[in-house]
Short mmCIF file of C-alpha atoms in Angstrom, two decimals:
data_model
loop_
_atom_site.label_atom_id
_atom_site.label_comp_id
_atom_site.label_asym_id
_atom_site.label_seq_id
_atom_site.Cartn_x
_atom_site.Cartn_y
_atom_site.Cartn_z
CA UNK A 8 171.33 -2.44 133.00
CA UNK A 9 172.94 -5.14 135.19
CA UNK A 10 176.36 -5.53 136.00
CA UNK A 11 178.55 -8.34 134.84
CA UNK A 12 178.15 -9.75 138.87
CA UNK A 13 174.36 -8.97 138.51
CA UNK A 14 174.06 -10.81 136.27
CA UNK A 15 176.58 -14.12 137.32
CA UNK A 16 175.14 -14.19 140.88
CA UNK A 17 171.81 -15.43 138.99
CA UNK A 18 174.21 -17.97 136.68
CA UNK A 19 174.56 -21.94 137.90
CA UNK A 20 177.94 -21.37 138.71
CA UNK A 21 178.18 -25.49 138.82
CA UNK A 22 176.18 -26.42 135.97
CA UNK A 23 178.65 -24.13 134.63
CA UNK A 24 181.56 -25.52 135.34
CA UNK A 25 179.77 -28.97 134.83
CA UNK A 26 178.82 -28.18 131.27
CA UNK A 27 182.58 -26.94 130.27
CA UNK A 28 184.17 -30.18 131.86
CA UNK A 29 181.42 -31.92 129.78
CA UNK A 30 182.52 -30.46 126.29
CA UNK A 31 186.14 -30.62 126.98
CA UNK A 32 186.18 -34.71 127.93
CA UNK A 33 184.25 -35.35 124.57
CA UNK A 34 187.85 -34.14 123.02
CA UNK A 35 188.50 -33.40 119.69
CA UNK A 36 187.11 -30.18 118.34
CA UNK A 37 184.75 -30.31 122.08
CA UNK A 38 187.70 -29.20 123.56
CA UNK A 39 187.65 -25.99 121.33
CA UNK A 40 184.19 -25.79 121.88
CA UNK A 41 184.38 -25.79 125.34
CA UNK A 42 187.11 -22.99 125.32
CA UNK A 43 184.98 -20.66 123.83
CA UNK A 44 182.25 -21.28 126.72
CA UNK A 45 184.68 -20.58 129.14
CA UNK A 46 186.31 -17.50 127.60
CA UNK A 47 182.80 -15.91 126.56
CA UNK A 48 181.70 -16.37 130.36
CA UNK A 49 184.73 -15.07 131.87
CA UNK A 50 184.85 -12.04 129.31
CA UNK A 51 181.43 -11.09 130.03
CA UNK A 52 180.65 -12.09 133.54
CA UNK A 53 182.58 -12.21 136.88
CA UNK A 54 183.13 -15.50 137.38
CA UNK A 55 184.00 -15.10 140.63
CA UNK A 56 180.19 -14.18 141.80
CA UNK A 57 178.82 -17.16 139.22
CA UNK A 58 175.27 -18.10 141.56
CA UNK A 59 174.88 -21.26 143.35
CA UNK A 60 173.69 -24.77 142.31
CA UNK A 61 169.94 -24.35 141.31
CA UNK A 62 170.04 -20.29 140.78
CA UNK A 63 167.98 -18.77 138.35
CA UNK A 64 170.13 -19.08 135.24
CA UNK A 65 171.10 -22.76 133.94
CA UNK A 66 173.90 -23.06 130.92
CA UNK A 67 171.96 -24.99 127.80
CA UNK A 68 174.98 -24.84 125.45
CA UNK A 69 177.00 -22.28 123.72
CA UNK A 70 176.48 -22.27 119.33
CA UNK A 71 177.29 -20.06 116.84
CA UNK A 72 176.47 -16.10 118.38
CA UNK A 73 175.36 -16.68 121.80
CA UNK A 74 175.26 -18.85 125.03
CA UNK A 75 171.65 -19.85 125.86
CA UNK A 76 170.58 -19.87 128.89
CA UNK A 77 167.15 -21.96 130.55
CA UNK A 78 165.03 -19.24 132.90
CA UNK A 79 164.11 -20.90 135.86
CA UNK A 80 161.63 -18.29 137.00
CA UNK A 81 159.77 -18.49 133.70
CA UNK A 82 160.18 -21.61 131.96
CA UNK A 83 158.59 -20.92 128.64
CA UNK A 84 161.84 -18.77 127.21
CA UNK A 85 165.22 -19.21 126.65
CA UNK A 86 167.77 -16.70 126.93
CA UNK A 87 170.48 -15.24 124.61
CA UNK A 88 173.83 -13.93 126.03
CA UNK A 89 175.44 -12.27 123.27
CA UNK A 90 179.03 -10.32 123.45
CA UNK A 91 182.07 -8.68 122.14
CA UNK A 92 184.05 -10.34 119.80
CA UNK A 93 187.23 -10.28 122.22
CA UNK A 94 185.32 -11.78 124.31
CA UNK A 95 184.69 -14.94 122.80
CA UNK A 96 181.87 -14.17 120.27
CA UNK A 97 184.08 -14.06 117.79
CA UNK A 98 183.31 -12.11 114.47
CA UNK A 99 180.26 -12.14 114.94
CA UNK A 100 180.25 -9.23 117.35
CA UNK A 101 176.54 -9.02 119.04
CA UNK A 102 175.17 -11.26 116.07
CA UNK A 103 176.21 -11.41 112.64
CA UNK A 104 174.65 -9.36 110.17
CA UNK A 105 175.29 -9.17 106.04
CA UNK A 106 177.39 -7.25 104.03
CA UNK A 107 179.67 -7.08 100.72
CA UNK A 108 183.25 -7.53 100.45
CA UNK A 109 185.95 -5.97 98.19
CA UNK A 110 184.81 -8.53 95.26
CA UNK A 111 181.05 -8.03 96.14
CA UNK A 112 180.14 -11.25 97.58
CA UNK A 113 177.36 -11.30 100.39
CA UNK A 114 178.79 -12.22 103.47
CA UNK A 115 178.98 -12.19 107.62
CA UNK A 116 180.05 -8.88 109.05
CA UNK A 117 180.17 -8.26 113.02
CA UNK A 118 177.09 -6.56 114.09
CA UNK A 119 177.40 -3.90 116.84
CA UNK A 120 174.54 -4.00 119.45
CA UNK A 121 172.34 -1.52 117.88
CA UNK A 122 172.93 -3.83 114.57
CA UNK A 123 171.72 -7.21 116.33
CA UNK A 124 168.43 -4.89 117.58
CA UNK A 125 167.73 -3.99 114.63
CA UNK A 126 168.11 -7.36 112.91
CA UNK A 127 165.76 -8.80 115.66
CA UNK A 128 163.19 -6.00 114.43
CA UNK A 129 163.43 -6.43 111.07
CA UNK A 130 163.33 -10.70 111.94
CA UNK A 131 160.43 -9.76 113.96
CA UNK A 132 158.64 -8.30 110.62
CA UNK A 133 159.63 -10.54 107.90
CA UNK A 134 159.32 -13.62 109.87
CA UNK A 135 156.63 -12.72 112.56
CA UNK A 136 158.86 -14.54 115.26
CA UNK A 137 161.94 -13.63 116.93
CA UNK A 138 163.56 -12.45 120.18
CA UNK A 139 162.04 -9.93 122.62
CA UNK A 140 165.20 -7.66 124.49
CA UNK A 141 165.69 -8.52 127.71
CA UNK A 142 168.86 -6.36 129.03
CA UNK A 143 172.47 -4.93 128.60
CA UNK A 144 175.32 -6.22 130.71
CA UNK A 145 177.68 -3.84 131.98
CA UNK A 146 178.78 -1.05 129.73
CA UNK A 147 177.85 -2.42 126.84
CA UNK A 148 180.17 -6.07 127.15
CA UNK A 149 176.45 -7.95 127.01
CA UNK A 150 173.38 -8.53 125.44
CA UNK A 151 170.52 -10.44 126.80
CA UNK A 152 167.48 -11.47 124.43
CA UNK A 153 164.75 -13.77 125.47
CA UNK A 154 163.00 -16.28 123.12
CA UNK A 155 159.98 -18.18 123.74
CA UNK A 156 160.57 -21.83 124.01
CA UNK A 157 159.35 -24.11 121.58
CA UNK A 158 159.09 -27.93 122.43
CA UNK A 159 159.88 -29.71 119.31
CA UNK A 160 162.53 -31.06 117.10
CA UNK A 161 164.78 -30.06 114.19
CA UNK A 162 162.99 -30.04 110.95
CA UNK A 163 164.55 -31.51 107.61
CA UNK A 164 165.98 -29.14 104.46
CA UNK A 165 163.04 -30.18 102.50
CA UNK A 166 160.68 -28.74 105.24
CA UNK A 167 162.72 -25.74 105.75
CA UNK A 168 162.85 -25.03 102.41
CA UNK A 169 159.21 -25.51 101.89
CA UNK A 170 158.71 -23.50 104.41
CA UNK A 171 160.49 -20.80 102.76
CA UNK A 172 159.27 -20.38 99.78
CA UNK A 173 155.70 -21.15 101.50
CA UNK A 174 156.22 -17.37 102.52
CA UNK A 175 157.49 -16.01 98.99
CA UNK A 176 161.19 -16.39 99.57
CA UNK A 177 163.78 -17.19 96.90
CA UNK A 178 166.66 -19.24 97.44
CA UNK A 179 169.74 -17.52 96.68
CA UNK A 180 171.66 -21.71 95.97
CA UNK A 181 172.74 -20.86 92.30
CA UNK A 182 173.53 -16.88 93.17
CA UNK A 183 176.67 -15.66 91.70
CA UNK A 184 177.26 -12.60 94.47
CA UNK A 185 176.60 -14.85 97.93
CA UNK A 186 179.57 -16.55 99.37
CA UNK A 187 179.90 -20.76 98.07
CA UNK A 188 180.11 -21.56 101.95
CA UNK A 189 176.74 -19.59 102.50
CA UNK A 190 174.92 -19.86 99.76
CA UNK A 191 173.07 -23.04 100.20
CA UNK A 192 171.13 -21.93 103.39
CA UNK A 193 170.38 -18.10 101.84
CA UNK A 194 167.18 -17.00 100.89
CA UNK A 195 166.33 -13.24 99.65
CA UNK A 196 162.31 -11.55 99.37
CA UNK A 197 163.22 -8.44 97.73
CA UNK A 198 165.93 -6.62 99.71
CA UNK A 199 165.88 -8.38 102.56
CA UNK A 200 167.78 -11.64 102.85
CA UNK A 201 168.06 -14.44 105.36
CA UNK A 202 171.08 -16.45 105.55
CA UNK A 203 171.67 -19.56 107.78
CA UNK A 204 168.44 -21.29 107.24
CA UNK A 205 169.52 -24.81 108.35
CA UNK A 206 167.99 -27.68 110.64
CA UNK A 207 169.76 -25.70 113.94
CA UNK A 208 168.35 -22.76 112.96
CA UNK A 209 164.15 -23.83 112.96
CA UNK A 210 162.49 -26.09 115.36
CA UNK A 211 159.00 -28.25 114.33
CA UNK A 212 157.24 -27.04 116.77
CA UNK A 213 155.14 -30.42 118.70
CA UNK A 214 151.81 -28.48 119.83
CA UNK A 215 151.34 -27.68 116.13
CA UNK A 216 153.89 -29.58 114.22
CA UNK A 217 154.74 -26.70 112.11
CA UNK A 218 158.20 -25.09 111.60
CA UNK A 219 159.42 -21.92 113.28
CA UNK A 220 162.82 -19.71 112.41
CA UNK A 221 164.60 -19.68 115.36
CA UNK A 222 167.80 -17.99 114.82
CA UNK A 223 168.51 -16.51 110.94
CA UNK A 224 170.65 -14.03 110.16
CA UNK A 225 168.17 -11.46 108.82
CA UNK A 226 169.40 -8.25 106.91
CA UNK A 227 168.78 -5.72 104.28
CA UNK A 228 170.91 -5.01 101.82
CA UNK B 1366 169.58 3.15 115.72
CA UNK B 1367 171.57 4.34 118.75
CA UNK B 1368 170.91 2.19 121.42
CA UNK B 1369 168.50 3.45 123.99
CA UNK B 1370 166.96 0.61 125.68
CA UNK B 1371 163.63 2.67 126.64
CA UNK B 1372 162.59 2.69 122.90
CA UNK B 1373 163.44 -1.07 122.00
CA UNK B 1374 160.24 -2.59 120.80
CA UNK B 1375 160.68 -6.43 120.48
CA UNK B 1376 158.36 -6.72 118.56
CA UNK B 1377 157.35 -3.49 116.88
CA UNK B 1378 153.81 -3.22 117.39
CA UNK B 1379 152.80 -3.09 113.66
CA UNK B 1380 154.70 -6.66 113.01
CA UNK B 1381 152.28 -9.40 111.56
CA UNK B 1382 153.41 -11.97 114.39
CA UNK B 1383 153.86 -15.43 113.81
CA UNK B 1384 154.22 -16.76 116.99
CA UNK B 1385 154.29 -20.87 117.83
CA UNK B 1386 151.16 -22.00 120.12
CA UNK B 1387 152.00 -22.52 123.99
CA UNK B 1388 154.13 -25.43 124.40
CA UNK B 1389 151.72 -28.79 125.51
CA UNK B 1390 153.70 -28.79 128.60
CA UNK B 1391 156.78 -26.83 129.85
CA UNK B 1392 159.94 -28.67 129.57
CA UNK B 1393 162.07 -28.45 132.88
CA UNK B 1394 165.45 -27.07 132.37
CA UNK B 1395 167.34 -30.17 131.88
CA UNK B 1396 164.67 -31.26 129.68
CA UNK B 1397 165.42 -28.42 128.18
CA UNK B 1398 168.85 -28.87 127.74
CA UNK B 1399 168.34 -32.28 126.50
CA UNK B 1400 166.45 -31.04 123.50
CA UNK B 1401 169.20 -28.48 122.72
CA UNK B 1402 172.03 -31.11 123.01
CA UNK B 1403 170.19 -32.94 120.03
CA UNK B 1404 169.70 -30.22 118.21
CA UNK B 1405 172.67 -29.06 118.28
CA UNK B 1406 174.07 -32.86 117.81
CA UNK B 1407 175.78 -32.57 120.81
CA UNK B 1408 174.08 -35.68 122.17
CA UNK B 1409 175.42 -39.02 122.81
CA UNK B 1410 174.19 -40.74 119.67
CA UNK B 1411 176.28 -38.38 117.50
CA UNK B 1412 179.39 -37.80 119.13
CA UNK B 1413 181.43 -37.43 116.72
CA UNK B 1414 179.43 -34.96 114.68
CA UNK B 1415 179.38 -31.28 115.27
CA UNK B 1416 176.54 -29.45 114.60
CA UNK B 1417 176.97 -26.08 111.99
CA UNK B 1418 176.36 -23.92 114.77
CA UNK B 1419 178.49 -25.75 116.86
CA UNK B 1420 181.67 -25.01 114.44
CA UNK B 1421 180.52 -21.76 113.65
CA UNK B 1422 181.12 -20.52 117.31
CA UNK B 1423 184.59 -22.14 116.95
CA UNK B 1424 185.35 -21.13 113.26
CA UNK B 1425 184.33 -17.51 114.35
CA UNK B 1426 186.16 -17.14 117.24
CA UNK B 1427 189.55 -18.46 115.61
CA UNK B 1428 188.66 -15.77 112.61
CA UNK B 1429 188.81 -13.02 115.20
CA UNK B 1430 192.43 -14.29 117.21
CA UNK B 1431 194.00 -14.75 113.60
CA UNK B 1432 193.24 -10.88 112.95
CA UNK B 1433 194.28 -10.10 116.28
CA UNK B 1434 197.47 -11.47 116.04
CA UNK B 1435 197.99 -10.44 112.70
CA UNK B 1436 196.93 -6.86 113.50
CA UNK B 1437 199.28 -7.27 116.66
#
C-alpha cells in the first residue's frame, strides 16, 4: 500500500499544475474538465508533497474513470489512478460496472474496488487484454492499475464493430432493456456484456495494425 | 471478492491472452501524451470538440454533486 504522499512525491507536481492551467485556458466545458483533475488529485493525493519537475509520474490527461499517468521508469505502460466518487470520480466509483434500474434498463452503477478487480478479471478473460493491478493508495481512497502501452491510433466504428463481432459478440443497438444513451456502443456474448465500445475506448495498434480494447466496461449480468 | 491484494491475479493464469506485440519503439512521455491528447480530441486541431470520455468524467462527476446536494 502507499500513502497518498507516497504516492504524490513520485507525481510531476509541475506538469501537474501545467496540465490543469492547460485545460482551464481552452475554456468552455475545459474549464470543467480541468476541475475535475484538480479535485480528483487533491482528494486522493497530498498535494502538498506532489514530486518535482521530471519525477517518476507524468499527468497524460484525466477521461471518463481515471487519471492516466506515463511511467517514467518503465515506459511501455500507462497507469490508472482510479478513486472515490467524492473525490472527483464521480459515479463511477473505482470504475463503472452494469446494472438494472427500477424499470429494468441496463445501465452504469459505481463499482467499489473489489468490483473494478473483478471487472479487470473478467476483461482479462473475455477480451484477453486488460490492466494488470499495480497498488492501493491510502486506506482504500486509490487504485492504481497499469496497462501496457500501445503506440497507435483510434480506430473507426466500422473497425470496432468488426472487431466485435470478429470475436462472436452481439450488438445490443436495437435492445429494448439497455439505456438509448448506451446502447449504441453495447455489445453482449451470452451473459457477459461490454458497454462503451467507442473510438476512445480501442487503439489500432501500429506494430500490427490491429485493434485492441483498451478500456470497456465489462460485466455480467 | 474482498479485496486482498496478495491474491489479485491480473491476469488469471487460465485467461486466453490477447496481448498487442511490443510497441516498434517506446514513445517518450510527452510523446506519449501527445497521442492521448488526440485520442481523446483534446488536441489543437479539434478544440472545440470533446471527446466521450472527456464529458463522461464531467457528466459523472456533476451526477454525483447533484445527489449530494439533494441528499444534503
Amino acid at each position: 500500500m502507499l500513502t497518498p504522499a507516497q504516492f504524490a512525491q513520485q507525481v510531476d507536481g509541475p506538469a501537474l499544475e501545467q496540465e490543469i492551467s492547460r485545460l482551464s485556458a481552452k475554456g468552455g466545458g475545459w474549464v470543467q474538465a480541468a476541475s475535475v483533475l484538480s479535485r480528483r488529485i487533491n482528494g486522493t493525493l497530498d498535494w502538498e508533497t506532489l514530486g518535482p519537475a521530471g519525477a517518476r509520474y507524468k499527468i497524460m490527461g484525466s477521461r471518463g474513470e481515471a487519471v492516466l499517468f506515463a511511467d517514467r521508469h518503465d515506459e511501455s505502460r500507462i497507469l490508472k489512478l482510479r478513486g472515490l466518487e467524492e473525490n472527483g470520480f464521480g459515479s463511477a466509483g473505482f470504475g463503472c460496472i452494469l446494472g438494472s434500474d427500477k424499470r429494468g434498463m441496463i445501465g452504469y452503477q459505481p463499482g467499489t474496488m473489489e468490483q473494478a478487480i473483478e471487472r479487470e478479471e473478467l476483461t482479462w478473460r473475455e477480451l484477453g487484454f486488460s490492466c494488470r493491478y499495480e497498488d492501493v493508495i491510502g486506506d482504500g481512497v486509490g487504485l492504481l492499475l497499469a496497462q501496457d502501452f500501445i503506440n497507435g491510433s483510434a480506430p473507426t466504428i466500422p473497425e470496432i464493430h468488426g472487431y466485435m463481432k470478429l470475436h462472436g459478440w452481439e450488438s445490443l443497438s436495437s435492445a429494448r432493456d439497455v439505456l438509448p444513451t448506451l446502447h449504441d456502443h453495447a455489445w453482449r456474448r451470452g451473459d457477459v456484456h461490454a458497454f462503451d465500445a467507442n473510438e476512445t475506448n480501442f487503439i489500432k495498434s501500429e506494430a500490427d495494425g490491429k485493434v485492441y480494447p483498451i478500456d470497456l466496461i465489462v460485466w455480467r449480468l | 471478492m474482498s479485496f486482498d491484494p496478495s491474491k489479485i491475479q491480473l491476469p488469471p493464469p487460465d485467461a486466453e491472452l490477447r496481448l498487442p506485440p511490443p510497441n516498434v519503439r517506446e514513445l517518450s512521455a510527452e510523446e506519449k501524451y501527445q497521442q492521448v491528447r488526440r485520442h481523446l480530441k483534446d488536441d489543437e486541431s479539434s478544440a472545440d470538440k470533446m471527446s466521450v470520455q472527456m464529458k463522461t468524467q464531467v457528466r459523472l462527476t456533476h451526477a454525483h454533486t447533484s445527489t449530494v446536494r439533494a441528499a444534503g
